[in-house]
């Protein structure tokens, strides 16, 4: 026989398993698993996903053998239920439901009560002694089948139902008597003949085949396709179909149907939470006509059923180790489980559930014993129910980036209705920085600052932003740009602050002169209010209510576990004392990237000084201008050093091309001219001269310091003088001077030498010893390729993966918005799984990073390695950084917790794979995650620091191992490893003889 | 004792050897070698270069032991000459001369007649019985020492000499009688005391020490430093000093001095060529007062000396295997050799000498026998003299890129004096394309075209050029730009045509409106004539006379040898039938890069059509516009295919960002608006929309085809339809479709599939079978890193090393002019040995190329690999391409011979290293340098082509080996290898026992 397509479940045994989501779909896998662990599940069978894939691939044909398999399973089902489909006396009714490997709620079709026809409806009426129930079931089936399977107009049938109720003078469906329902059935069947030209199918097999095909086809229904696109579900290609015996919650007051969660999905409280309707079918719950009861009512009304359900709750949560979302039906006092799946939850609940699952039992021992005594809870579960359900490692693995983000970013209040949102929707851009913001539109940075000073909340709307806009960007509540991608200037700067930002909103047509913007036809002017949802990229008219969640206690508990488990250090990208403090609050252990250039835009005075430097025509003039900047920079560094209180601070020397700083307009040039005495025309000429075709690949980074060493000298002086002042104030300080855009070891050697010369002279004069490091960013492919040579000069590497991605892939992040979406969108070219500026391109850029680290450590084993690109806050990239053996990652303050989490998850994965938690570094003698960096001059200090860390690391790893051994899978894995090792040893012994 | 600094030579034996140029300097090595082979060289010693290096490194101090060594050698010299320095009766006189490892003619100092003082001059007068000679020698020494060693004013001494002659009423130095000279000596000594405050040093040792220090110091004289900078001599750091017994050509009519070349340096003719002065010293030749005689006069006047010199000629040319430049002196009928070195020669001579040395004997057997009979020519040389001096391989190794360039590019006529050139010199830019050009200045491409149509020779002077200027650039004789580097648009385009081009001439201040340019203060207007020397980057006022050398027959002979020896194929970059034909003349074997975009600028009509395509807003509109371009492109390809007559033609699909094509001014937009009906404002809006921050990393290359597949479809259609038409006309055709800027295998797969779909449909409809390949440029680091995957899709790789260099190094070639010079200039940062856009950066970019080839061939052994960046015409890069196992290089037509030569030189080097001529490819089953490419569909054809080539390659290699064994060095190397192998075998055998 060919491939197996159909999997039976029933009578306590299922052919499938819970792990077979890909094969059976989520619902099918859940039903199989519940059956296998002995829960009361109505019997049925699942038609596996490959059948659906074949159906679509072959032009709507069933695969060979499917027909036969379904017939055989149907017979098996009839035998299990002791009823026959279409039986005239006591017919079997089945539901036909979709179920894909990933949840797509309500997107595909369901047909209930299948098996009814003109004959069997009478049998059902007789067997249940409830004609109204039977005719209502038939009415529902006719209606569903006609619309879902055959595609008749839904509204016409609804109208007929409505007309019947009007005719009878009643309002509720449940009030229609049996006779009325029978008449409705006749009307529905007449309509069917009129429309289809054939009578309603009476053959249950024909009904079943039609229903299965309808479910198959619904995979390609518009709403399903749209849902998958929106949710980025692009790795599954069909649905399973579940054919299952119907059970009825609408068979009287001893029946009912409900939905429940094993814990409260909104608070995470350990409480059995749910709702039910007595005497109702599932679709009645959906219809929302009757108000459901709290789950506790079930305890009052049917205590035994409730106790049974409590046992089910315990069994499923223990079995899956996860909070479950359950559907059940009670038919005449008998409980049936219809679905189980991991339950969706709020961010707060996610943390509380994870922490409580790992530290507290699900229920009291007394309660568990009580359920066990009633035989509802098998022994195996009753002992587990009074212990923590999962390990701390599992708790950590359960938390996602989204959970953390949702904890910190403001959101549009849940109180605002979907309809209201739709009505206010203006456009969609690229969701650059999550969180929501609202305010009045301004079109310039200056206006933003002015308005903000007046206490107005403003949204800065620009075609794009540039470094000059930084003040206004900071003043604004949110930023919206027409162009750019997730790593455009606006996005990068805003992300650093965690400020809501939407970029690349192509629908904007901004008219700066008229101070207005046309958004998809809606004209908005300065002062008009809008709301941005940075998490989704949506732009709304008006100021919507926002709310900002507070992190719960369980967040802090879990993050403490995280910090104990991870090997990778997490630093932050911060340019100011405020950002530094914020980052420390978020758990940062140092600054991995302090960009000095942002400081130049902080005030008009500084801006003029840097501009003066740039228009200088001689070294002397430049030095004079730089001298004006020196005190500003020194104060900035002092503030940051004090805020970081001895944590390492990596300061990058000036990086952007000079033209970014020069006056662009004649007005600005005039202002500069008045200060410097340089004629306006010359200033403009100089500005034009600085224009570059490809500034990204131009005169920037350390190239500036090769050309103008005095820039480096001023910056190093500011850093070291600030450090000296710190020392004097008794504040520990650990500067790491970082030279950007290196392409060659010799280039770096020249600049490192200059740096040390300046620094050491200051220290000597001040008679102070400040340890400092000099290292480089690895952000050009050439630096990575020649890393062995570069590492002989650099004391640390920091991978600047933004630029490294740009150069390795030949992608300008400012311009990629025009075509990169096509590259990432699966429905178009679908060349990359993710935006490579968001999640590190591991095959390409990652290969260079790996090469760079291997070569760098090969020639300098002590080399400290980190990452300071945007990727340092992306979980997948953080895991990669752990795997390639970096010492730290650095990211914007708000992403620090995300990085900490991912680092711990990576360490756990290592241990589970049998690694050491730091797999890419050789075990002994390597400094991993040193807390203390030391200057070249103090080798002894460095060695002892290394030892300390090595000890700390080893201790931490041992702890992980100890904690992890609790997990069953790990225990098994260790067993296997031990078995293999023993065997290996024996073989070796034998060989030696 | 410490390091040895002094090397003696004399009496037929020298401590040094001719190969020790680095140690002894060129002159010292030559003297040692001539001494060793038994030539009559006055005895002396060489103070080695490290002594000079030490002198400068230690603040003008001699290294320890040097003093002692010199004294010891001086004693040895005195013994050898049987005279003593400063002797009162018959004093030894010495010359003290500089001599660095690389020739720096006239740049450093020389002191002659050292050892004379008030006492020894009398001795000399007595010993020579020639008081006039003695006092003249003393006069010369006083004059030289005072100016060179002590630094007194040259002019004052010259004035005194002049005054003396006036006083005596004579005009020539030689007419001054002994007494007059003695008086002059007194005057010089008096002047010395006046100026220095001490008498002229009488101690010969003090004289010698002073002279040696003067030579050391002259290494840092301004003119020497300048010379080294200009000549890019940056790998040597001092000079040797040669102290040698004086011989005198001014001792009567049986004495004389001369310079000769072993062959004619201007024609290359095999003829002993030189000049001499009877009764004169070397400096008299330089003074140029007397007209020298032709060398043949020596035969008439001193036949035995001449015969001796002929023997020297033969010995040195045979010994060195190279044409030599000799200096000799005859003292009283005795020949002394004072210098030998490889002789400079014209390009024509270079080829003729190389070919004749490899094919014809230096002299007839009769002549050789005659010289041997006279014992002038030792036996070993007399037999060699009647055979070819070198092998063909050696002949090939001798030719340089410069030799070829000088053959083809026009040059400023040698008739123009240096003074004239200096007076006309305006500015210096970057020498982008060699050759000279002169014409009237124009400031716009349009003017260039208009003026050229009127028959005017014009030079296009622009700030920079853009693709729109191409027409005007072609019309101009030469191009001069203010900005840009060697791979800026202007340089690249001009190089393709071999058109004289100077870029980055920063001294220009162009005022387009006023149509004038200020060049270092000189104001030139439209129509003013200038001359460019593209070989040096110099700009001159006025139209200088130019000359264009014709390649001599020997060029064609040598290039035939080259083609037989090389493994690497050489293709050309050509975009038109004319260029294609020119390239074939230059020896191209195919087109490696046909850029399709240049075609779009050929006429206004085409320009409008591409612009129409770009401003289109829908696919249909775009297709309509593309349909207009189709016939143009098809015709272009047809012309190229016909010109290439069956040779492979690699056509790159559209590469540059679209904004390069759009109208920039309102005027241009208006014109387009009239054709397309699209409003001007929309056109300008679209143009602005297309603007990119970093176009190099933007929406270009195959990204355009991902976004607009219809562009690819049109271009593939044009290619294949042209190929079909060729087939119909009976012309063989071999198109290779190249997809640019690939970053991922999947991206390439999508486009390759589309390409094949279009191509195969056309072929099917036409019922014609045209083999074609589809491959890609490897020009992003990511493509190289993921080459294993890319090679599973591509049928060939062509490394686009221009862009690969830009991205790997993060260098925009358009902007690098601002800082890259500092990186390459040794006197500044000196980070790279060469401009990486000119000569491949082997450590960085080269590593990626190597990786790409290894990975690519690893997953697709048949992969054809070439290079089409500018580096394909750079000899060092071509050798690299050979070494990494590429199949071909491609370069602009005029560089094709240079690439052919370099490829042969690489193959020869391989064989000399014991390799196979194609070392990086595994020997069997790999297709190297296939002449025939075949489409995937015809595997059989491909296989047989492979076999053919494999056979051809093996045969060729065998031939190289056979030819090479003739060389003595190789014979020795082989012996060594054999010895080592035998030894290894024996050792292994012993071990086994």
mmCIF file with all atom_site columns, N, CA and C in Angstrom, chain A residues 463 688-691 693-697 703 743 746-747 782 808-810 812 815 818 823 829-830 841, chain B residues 463 688 690-691 693-697 703 743 746-747 782 808-810 812 815 818 823 829-830 841:
data_model
loop_
_atom_site.group_PDB
_atom_site.id
_atom_site.type_symbol
_atom_site.label_atom_id
_atom_site.label_alt_id
_atom_site.label_comp_id
_atom_site.label_asym_id
_atom_site.label_entity_id
_atom_site.label_seq_id
_atom_site.pdbx_PDB_ins_code
_atom_site.Cartn_x
_atom_site.Cartn_y
_atom_site.Cartn_z
_atom_site.occupancy
_atom_site.B_iso_or_equiv
_atom_site.pdbx_formal_charge
_atom_site.auth_seq_id
_atom_site.auth_comp_id
_atom_site.auth_asym_id
_atom_site.auth_atom_id
_atom_site.pdbx_PDB_model_num
ATOM 1   N N  . UNK A 1 463 ? 10.377 62.929 5.530   1.00 0.00 ? 463 UNK A N  1
ATOM 2   C CA . UNK A 1 463 ? 10.713 62.009 4.442   1.00 0.00 ? 463 UNK A CA 1
ATOM 3   C C  . UNK A 1 463 ? 11.755 61.031 4.938   1.00 0.00 ? 463 UNK A C  1
ATOM 4   N N  . UNK A 1 688 ? 30.121 71.245 -0.415  1.00 0.00 ? 688 UNK A N  1
ATOM 5   C CA . UNK A 1 688 ? 29.926 70.553 -1.692  1.00 0.00 ? 688 UNK A CA 1
ATOM 6   C C  . UNK A 1 688 ? 31.105 69.616 -1.951  1.00 0.00 ? 688 UNK A C  1
ATOM 7   N N  . UNK A 1 689 ? 32.262 70.098 -1.597  1.00 0.00 ? 689 UNK A N  1
ATOM 8   C CA . UNK A 1 689 ? 33.465 69.290 -1.800  1.00 0.00 ? 689 UNK A CA 1
ATOM 9   C C  . UNK A 1 689 ? 33.398 67.997 -0.998  1.00 0.00 ? 689 UNK A C  1
ATOM 10  N N  . UNK A 1 690 ? 32.731 68.061 0.153   1.00 0.00 ? 690 UNK A N  1
ATOM 11  C CA . UNK A 1 690 ? 32.659 66.878 1.013   1.00 0.00 ? 690 UNK A CA 1
ATOM 12  C C  . UNK A 1 690 ? 31.595 65.889 0.550   1.00 0.00 ? 690 UNK A C  1
ATOM 13  N N  . UNK A 1 691 ? 30.766 66.318 -0.394  1.00 0.00 ? 691 UNK A N  1
ATOM 14  C CA . UNK A 1 691 ? 29.713 65.421 -0.862  1.00 0.00 ? 691 UNK A CA 1
ATOM 15  C C  . UNK A 1 691 ? 30.329 64.158 -1.430  1.00 0.00 ? 691 UNK A C  1
ATOM 16  N N  . UNK A 1 693 ? 29.652 60.207 -3.345  1.00 0.00 ? 693 UNK A N  1
ATOM 17  C CA . UNK A 1 693 ? 28.726 59.379 -4.115  1.00 0.00 ? 693 UNK A CA 1
ATOM 18  C C  . UNK A 1 693 ? 28.182 58.252 -3.254  1.00 0.00 ? 693 UNK A C  1
ATOM 19  N N  . UNK A 1 694 ? 29.062 57.652 -2.486  1.00 0.00 ? 694 UNK A N  1
ATOM 20  C CA . UNK A 1 694 ? 28.666 56.541 -1.628  1.00 0.00 ? 694 UNK A CA 1
ATOM 21  C C  . UNK A 1 694 ? 29.282 56.756 -0.243  1.00 0.00 ? 694 UNK A C  1
ATOM 22  N N  . UNK A 1 695 ? 28.667 57.647 0.524   1.00 0.00 ? 695 UNK A N  1
ATOM 23  C CA . UNK A 1 695 ? 29.295 58.000 1.805   1.00 0.00 ? 695 UNK A CA 1
ATOM 24  C C  . UNK A 1 695 ? 29.548 56.789 2.704   1.00 0.00 ? 695 UNK A C  1
ATOM 25  N N  . UNK A 1 696 ? 28.724 55.766 2.557   1.00 0.00 ? 696 UNK A N  1
ATOM 26  C CA . UNK A 1 696 ? 28.900 54.569 3.379   1.00 0.00 ? 696 UNK A CA 1
ATOM 27  C C  . UNK A 1 696 ? 30.285 53.951 3.161   1.00 0.00 ? 696 UNK A C  1
ATOM 28  N N  . UNK A 1 697 ? 30.784 54.102 1.932   1.00 0.00 ? 697 UNK A N  1
ATOM 29  C CA . UNK A 1 697 ? 32.077 53.519 1.582   1.00 0.00 ? 697 UNK A CA 1
ATOM 30  C C  . UNK A 1 697 ? 33.124 54.631 1.416   1.00 0.00 ? 697 UNK A C  1
ATOM 31  N N  . UNK A 1 703 ? 39.385 56.305 8.714   1.00 0.00 ? 703 UNK A N  1
ATOM 32  C CA . UNK A 1 703 ? 40.034 57.024 7.612   1.00 0.00 ? 703 UNK A CA 1
ATOM 33  C C  . UNK A 1 703 ? 40.159 58.509 7.930   1.00 0.00 ? 703 UNK A C  1
ATOM 34  N N  . UNK A 1 743 ? 40.381 48.510 7.983   1.00 0.00 ? 743 UNK A N  1
ATOM 35  C CA . UNK A 1 743 ? 40.465 47.558 6.874   1.00 0.00 ? 743 UNK A CA 1
ATOM 36  C C  . UNK A 1 743 ? 41.813 46.858 6.835   1.00 0.00 ? 743 UNK A C  1
ATOM 37  N N  . UNK A 1 746 ? 47.859 47.331 9.530   1.00 0.00 ? 746 UNK A N  1
ATOM 38  C CA . UNK A 1 746 ? 48.818 48.426 9.594   1.00 0.00 ? 746 UNK A CA 1
ATOM 39  C C  . UNK A 1 746 ? 48.125 49.751 9.892   1.00 0.00 ? 746 UNK A C  1
ATOM 40  N N  . UNK A 1 747 ? 46.986 49.926 9.253   1.00 0.00 ? 747 UNK A N  1
ATOM 41  C CA . UNK A 1 747 ? 46.164 51.120 9.513   1.00 0.00 ? 747 UNK A CA 1
ATOM 42  C C  . UNK A 1 747 ? 45.841 51.188 11.001  1.00 0.00 ? 747 UNK A C  1
ATOM 43  N N  . UNK A 1 782 ? 36.989 42.988 4.784   1.00 0.00 ? 782 UNK A N  1
ATOM 44  C CA . UNK A 1 782 ? 38.443 42.801 4.786   1.00 0.00 ? 782 UNK A CA 1
ATOM 45  C C  . UNK A 1 782 ? 38.997 42.660 6.204   1.00 0.00 ? 782 UNK A C  1
ATOM 46  N N  . UNK A 1 808 ? 28.980 43.183 3.095   1.00 0.00 ? 808 UNK A N  1
ATOM 47  C CA . UNK A 1 808 ? 29.030 41.778 2.677   1.00 0.00 ? 808 UNK A CA 1
ATOM 48  C C  . UNK A 1 808 ? 27.942 41.486 1.649   1.00 0.00 ? 808 UNK A C  1
ATOM 49  N N  . UNK A 1 809 ? 26.783 42.083 1.864   1.00 0.00 ? 809 UNK A N  1
ATOM 50  C CA . UNK A 1 809 ? 25.680 41.806 0.957   1.00 0.00 ? 809 UNK A CA 1
ATOM 51  C C  . UNK A 1 809 ? 25.558 42.876 -0.126  1.00 0.00 ? 809 UNK A C  1
ATOM 52  N N  . UNK A 1 810 ? 26.345 43.927 -0.015  1.00 0.00 ? 810 UNK A N  1
ATOM 53  C CA . UNK A 1 810 ? 26.210 45.004 -0.992  1.00 0.00 ? 810 UNK A CA 1
ATOM 54  C C  . UNK A 1 810 ? 24.868 45.687 -0.873  1.00 0.00 ? 810 UNK A C  1
ATOM 55  N N  . UNK A 1 812 ? 22.792 48.812 0.836   1.00 0.00 ? 812 UNK A N  1
ATOM 56  C CA . UNK A 1 812 ? 22.725 50.042 1.605   1.00 0.00 ? 812 UNK A CA 1
ATOM 57  C C  . UNK A 1 812 ? 21.446 50.003 2.431   1.00 0.00 ? 812 UNK A C  1
ATOM 58  N N  . UNK A 1 815 ? 18.829 52.419 1.401   1.00 0.00 ? 815 UNK A N  1
ATOM 59  C CA . UNK A 1 815 ? 18.189 52.296 0.092   1.00 0.00 ? 815 UNK A CA 1
ATOM 60  C C  . UNK A 1 815 ? 17.468 50.969 -0.102  1.00 0.00 ? 815 UNK A C  1
ATOM 61  N N  . UNK A 1 818 ? 13.642 49.719 -1.086  1.00 0.00 ? 818 UNK A N  1
ATOM 62  C CA . UNK A 1 818 ? 13.014 49.611 -2.396  1.00 0.00 ? 818 UNK A CA 1
ATOM 63  C C  . UNK A 1 818 ? 12.901 48.190 -2.914  1.00 0.00 ? 818 UNK A C  1
ATOM 64  N N  . UNK A 1 823 ? 12.733 40.589 -1.270  1.00 0.00 ? 823 UNK A N  1
ATOM 65  C CA . UNK A 1 823 ? 13.684 39.511 -0.991  1.00 0.00 ? 823 UNK A CA 1
ATOM 66  C C  . UNK A 1 823 ? 13.281 38.711 0.239   1.00 0.00 ? 823 UNK A C  1
ATOM 67  N N  . UNK A 1 829 ? 9.897  37.059 -4.035  1.00 0.00 ? 829 UNK A N  1
ATOM 68  C CA . UNK A 1 829 ? 11.100 36.262 -4.310  1.00 0.00 ? 829 UNK A CA 1
ATOM 69  C C  . UNK A 1 829 ? 11.451 35.344 -3.139  1.00 0.00 ? 829 UNK A C  1
ATOM 70  N N  . UNK A 1 830 ? 11.252 35.856 -1.919  1.00 0.00 ? 830 UNK A N  1
ATOM 71  C CA . UNK A 1 830 ? 11.487 35.014 -0.746  1.00 0.00 ? 830 UNK A CA 1
ATOM 72  C C  . UNK A 1 830 ? 12.888 34.456 -0.654  1.00 0.00 ? 830 UNK A C  1
ATOM 73  N N  . UNK A 1 841 ? 22.437 37.572 9.051   1.00 0.00 ? 841 UNK A N  1
ATOM 74  C CA . UNK A 1 841 ? 22.521 36.616 7.935   1.00 0.00 ? 841 UNK A CA 1
ATOM 75  C C  . UNK A 1 841 ? 23.638 35.627 8.267   1.00 0.00 ? 841 UNK A C  1
ATOM 76  N N  . UNK B 2 463 ? 34.298 68.318 -14.031 1.00 0.00 ? 463 UNK B N  1
ATOM 77  C CA . UNK B 2 463 ? 34.490 68.016 -12.615 1.00 0.00 ? 463 UNK B CA 1
ATOM 78  C C  . UNK B 2 463 ? 34.521 66.507 -12.452 1.00 0.00 ? 463 UNK B C  1
ATOM 79  N N  . UNK B 2 688 ? 13.657 61.954 -8.543  1.00 0.00 ? 688 UNK B N  1
ATOM 80  C CA . UNK B 2 688 ? 14.043 62.200 -7.154  1.00 0.00 ? 688 UNK B CA 1
ATOM 81  C C  . UNK B 2 688 ? 13.822 60.948 -6.328  1.00 0.00 ? 688 UNK B C  1
ATOM 82  N N  . UNK B 2 690 ? 14.128 58.010 -7.253  1.00 0.00 ? 690 UNK B N  1
ATOM 83  C CA . UNK B 2 690 ? 15.157 57.010 -7.545  1.00 0.00 ? 690 UNK B CA 1
ATOM 84  C C  . UNK B 2 690 ? 16.499 57.355 -6.920  1.00 0.00 ? 690 UNK B C  1
ATOM 85  N N  . UNK B 2 691 ? 16.604 58.582 -6.403  1.00 0.00 ? 691 UNK B N  1
ATOM 86  C CA . UNK B 2 691 ? 17.878 58.975 -5.794  1.00 0.00 ? 691 UNK B CA 1
ATOM 87  C C  . UNK B 2 691 ? 18.214 58.042 -4.639  1.00 0.00 ? 691 UNK B C  1
ATOM 88  N N  . UNK B 2 693 ? 21.081 56.972 -1.416  1.00 0.00 ? 693 UNK B N  1
ATOM 89  C CA . UNK B 2 693 ? 22.161 57.453 -0.545  1.00 0.00 ? 693 UNK B CA 1
ATOM 90  C C  . UNK B 2 693 ? 23.483 56.814 -0.934  1.00 0.00 ? 693 UNK B C  1
ATOM 91  N N  . UNK B 2 694 ? 23.431 55.529 -1.210  1.00 0.00 ? 694 UNK B N  1
ATOM 92  C CA . UNK B 2 694 ? 24.637 54.788 -1.590  1.00 0.00 ? 694 UNK B CA 1
ATOM 93  C C  . UNK B 2 694 ? 24.315 53.918 -2.801  1.00 0.00 ? 694 UNK B C  1
ATOM 94  N N  . UNK B 2 695 ? 24.256 54.550 -3.974  1.00 0.00 ? 695 UNK B N  1
ATOM 95  C CA . UNK B 2 695 ? 23.800 53.790 -5.155  1.00 0.00 ? 695 UNK B CA 1
ATOM 96  C C  . UNK B 2 695 ? 24.619 52.516 -5.399  1.00 0.00 ? 695 UNK B C  1
ATOM 97  N N  . UNK B 2 696 ? 25.881 52.548 -4.988  1.00 0.00 ? 696 UNK B N  1
ATOM 98  C CA . UNK B 2 696 ? 26.726 51.380 -5.197  1.00 0.00 ? 696 UNK B CA 1
ATOM 99  C C  . UNK B 2 696 ? 26.144 50.158 -4.494  1.00 0.00 ? 696 UNK B C  1
ATOM 100 N N  . UNK B 2 697 ? 25.473 50.399 -3.375  1.00 0.00 ? 697 UNK B N  1
ATOM 101 C CA . UNK B 2 697 ? 24.912 49.309 -2.590  1.00 0.00 ? 697 UNK B CA 1
ATOM 102 C C  . UNK B 2 697 ? 23.385 49.314 -2.708  1.00 0.00 ? 697 UNK B C  1
ATOM 103 N N  . UNK B 2 703 ? 19.167 42.929 -8.778  1.00 0.00 ? 703 UNK B N  1
ATOM 104 C CA . UNK B 2 703 ? 18.017 43.359 -7.978  1.00 0.00 ? 703 UNK B CA 1
ATOM 105 C C  . UNK B 2 703 ? 16.965 44.015 -8.857  1.00 0.00 ? 703 UNK B C  1
ATOM 106 N N  . UNK B 2 743 ? 23.739 37.947 -4.707  1.00 0.00 ? 743 UNK B N  1
ATOM 107 C CA . UNK B 2 743 ? 24.148 37.789 -3.305  1.00 0.00 ? 743 UNK B CA 1
ATOM 108 C C  . UNK B 2 743 ? 23.691 36.455 -2.741  1.00 0.00 ? 743 UNK B C  1
ATOM 109 N N  . UNK B 2 746 ? 19.617 31.441 -4.239  1.00 0.00 ? 746 UNK B N  1
ATOM 110 C CA . UNK B 2 746 ? 18.207 31.378 -4.590  1.00 0.00 ? 746 UNK B CA 1
ATOM 111 C C  . UNK B 2 746 ? 17.827 32.524 -5.535  1.00 0.00 ? 746 UNK B C  1
ATOM 112 N N  . UNK B 2 747 ? 18.387 33.675 -5.254  1.00 0.00 ? 747 UNK B N  1
ATOM 113 C CA . UNK B 2 747 ? 18.180 34.842 -6.118  1.00 0.00 ? 747 UNK B CA 1
ATOM 114 C C  . UNK B 2 747 ? 18.632 34.493 -7.536  1.00 0.00 ? 747 UNK B C  1
ATOM 115 N N  . UNK B 2 782 ? 29.361 38.362 -0.169  1.00 0.00 ? 782 UNK B N  1
ATOM 116 C CA . UNK B 2 782 ? 28.479 37.258 0.166   1.00 0.00 ? 782 UNK B CA 1
ATOM 117 C C  . UNK B 2 782 ? 28.438 36.198 -0.936  1.00 0.00 ? 782 UNK B C  1
ATOM 118 N N  . UNK B 2 808 ? 34.507 44.735 -0.193  1.00 0.00 ? 808 UNK B N  1
ATOM 119 C CA . UNK B 2 808 ? 35.360 44.049 0.774   1.00 0.00 ? 808 UNK B CA 1
ATOM 120 C C  . UNK B 2 808 ? 36.131 45.053 1.610   1.00 0.00 ? 808 UNK B C  1
ATOM 121 N N  . UNK B 2 809 ? 36.564 46.111 0.968   1.00 0.00 ? 809 UNK B N  1
ATOM 122 C CA . UNK B 2 809 ? 37.365 47.096 1.682   1.00 0.00 ? 809 UNK B CA 1
ATOM 123 C C  . UNK B 2 809 ? 36.518 48.261 2.175   1.00 0.00 ? 809 UNK B C  1
ATOM 124 N N  . UNK B 2 810 ? 35.259 48.283 1.789   1.00 0.00 ? 810 UNK B N  1
ATOM 125 C CA . UNK B 2 810 ? 34.431 49.411 2.178   1.00 0.00 ? 810 UNK B CA 1
ATOM 126 C C  . UNK B 2 810 ? 34.907 50.707 1.563   1.00 0.00 ? 810 UNK B C  1
ATOM 127 N N  . UNK B 2 812 ? 34.504 53.279 -1.651  1.00 0.00 ? 812 UNK B N  1
ATOM 128 C CA . UNK B 2 812 ? 33.839 53.729 -2.864  1.00 0.00 ? 812 UNK B CA 1
ATOM 129 C C  . UNK B 2 812 ? 34.907 54.267 -3.803  1.00 0.00 ? 812 UNK B C  1
ATOM 130 N N  . UNK B 2 815 ? 34.884 57.921 -4.355  1.00 0.00 ? 815 UNK B N  1
ATOM 131 C CA . UNK B 2 815 ? 35.174 58.840 -3.258  1.00 0.00 ? 815 UNK B CA 1
ATOM 132 C C  . UNK B 2 815 ? 36.564 58.633 -2.668  1.00 0.00 ? 815 UNK B C  1
ATOM 133 N N  . UNK B 2 818 ? 39.911 60.959 -1.951  1.00 0.00 ? 818 UNK B N  1
ATOM 134 C CA . UNK B 2 818 ? 40.190 61.875 -0.858  1.00 0.00 ? 818 UNK B CA 1
ATOM 135 C C  . UNK B 2 818 ? 41.157 61.326 0.181   1.00 0.00 ? 818 UNK B C  1
ATOM 136 N N  . UNK B 2 823 ? 46.854 56.272 1.828   1.00 0.00 ? 823 UNK B N  1
ATOM 137 C CA . UNK B 2 823 ? 46.987 54.867 2.184   1.00 0.00 ? 823 UNK B CA 1
ATOM 138 C C  . UNK B 2 823 ? 48.051 54.173 1.349   1.00 0.00 ? 823 UNK B C  1
ATOM 139 N N  . UNK B 2 829 ? 50.777 57.284 5.225   1.00 0.00 ? 829 UNK B N  1
ATOM 140 C CA . UNK B 2 829 ? 50.432 56.112 6.028   1.00 0.00 ? 829 UNK B CA 1
ATOM 141 C C  . UNK B 2 829 ? 51.036 54.830 5.430   1.00 0.00 ? 829 UNK B C  1
ATOM 142 N N  . UNK B 2 830 ? 51.038 54.773 4.088   1.00 0.00 ? 830 UNK B N  1
ATOM 143 C CA . UNK B 2 830 ? 51.681 53.626 3.437   1.00 0.00 ? 830 UNK B CA 1
ATOM 144 C C  . UNK B 2 830 ? 51.097 52.284 3.828   1.00 0.00 ? 830 UNK B C  1
ATOM 145 N N  . UNK B 2 841 ? 44.033 43.491 -4.362  1.00 0.00 ? 841 UNK B N  1
ATOM 146 C CA . UNK B 2 841 ? 44.442 43.337 -2.963  1.00 0.00 ? 841 UNK B CA 1
ATOM 147 C C  . UNK B 2 841 ? 44.396 41.850 -2.638  1.00 0.00 ? 841 UNK B C  1
#
